[in-house]
Amino acid sequence: AQSVSQHNHHVILSEAASLELGCNYSYGGTVNLFWYVQYPGQHLQLLLKYFSGDPLVKGIKGFEAEFIKSKFSFNLRKPSVQWSDTAEYFCAVEGNNAGNMLTFGGGTRLMVKP
Amino acid sequence: GAGVSQSPSNKVTEKGKDVELRCDPISGHTALYWYRQSLGQGLEFLIYFQGNSAPDKSGLPSDRFSAERTGGSVSTLTIQRTQQEDSAVYLCASSLERAGVAGYTFGSGTRLTVV
């Protein structure tokens, strides 16, 4: 079975600080990896995804994530956060032989102070 | 439709009653998923429908939970004899075949409160 761990449950940053949210997964085969974001009062939205090619993936709003296969990691980064980045962030993995559904991490609540 | 539509958006029910939650996926999306998001928890997979194949029910927490998808489109999640621990936001998502192609599109969820 696959699993996803997000080690930071709550993160508080000031505007312009750099962000890195950790995501580690366990699955022995080929994976597709995702980050979703849920802004306050809104539904989950896809932030970025990786399924092949360049392991450094760029998403919307200046976010990027790097797939490091040897570390089973897919950490999310942003060089300079804004107050509007306050949201909950979910990492998810889809294993190619794991029934086509996504397994999500527990989420990280990010609060950016203006 | 343009997005995944879920109804009702909020539901308060008494313990022991049955509830039905509805999901209308994006037209043409063959895959439909139900997840549950409890306070402070991540998203818990419940059930997955893909086309005309038998659904993957491996995430349903008990036999009080069931779901169906009629005509490859609308899906209904039914919870019988609701318990307080069933209180959560129930999320529906749809996708084109495999999630890896384009990811899921989520609905806004149904917030279920069992009192």
Coordinates of C-alpha atoms in Angstrom, one line a residue, chain A residues 6 16 19 30 55 65 67 77 79-80 86 88 92 103 107 110:
Chain A
Q6 CA 3.7 15.6 5.4
A16 CA 8.6 37.5 1.7
L19 CA 8.7 28.3 1.9
T30 CA 6.5 4.4 -10.6
P55 CA 12.0 16.4 -11.8
A65 CA 8.4 21.1 -6.4
F67 CA 10.9 15.0 -7.2
R77 CA 8.9 25.4 -2.5
P79 CA 11.0 31.7 -2.8
S80 CA 8.9 34.5 -1.4
T86 CA -2.4 31.3 3.4
E88 CA -3.8 24.2 3.4
A92 CA -0.7 13.3 -3.1
T103 CA -3.4 8.9 -1.7
G107 CA -2.0 18.4 4.9
L110 CA 0.3 27.6 6.1

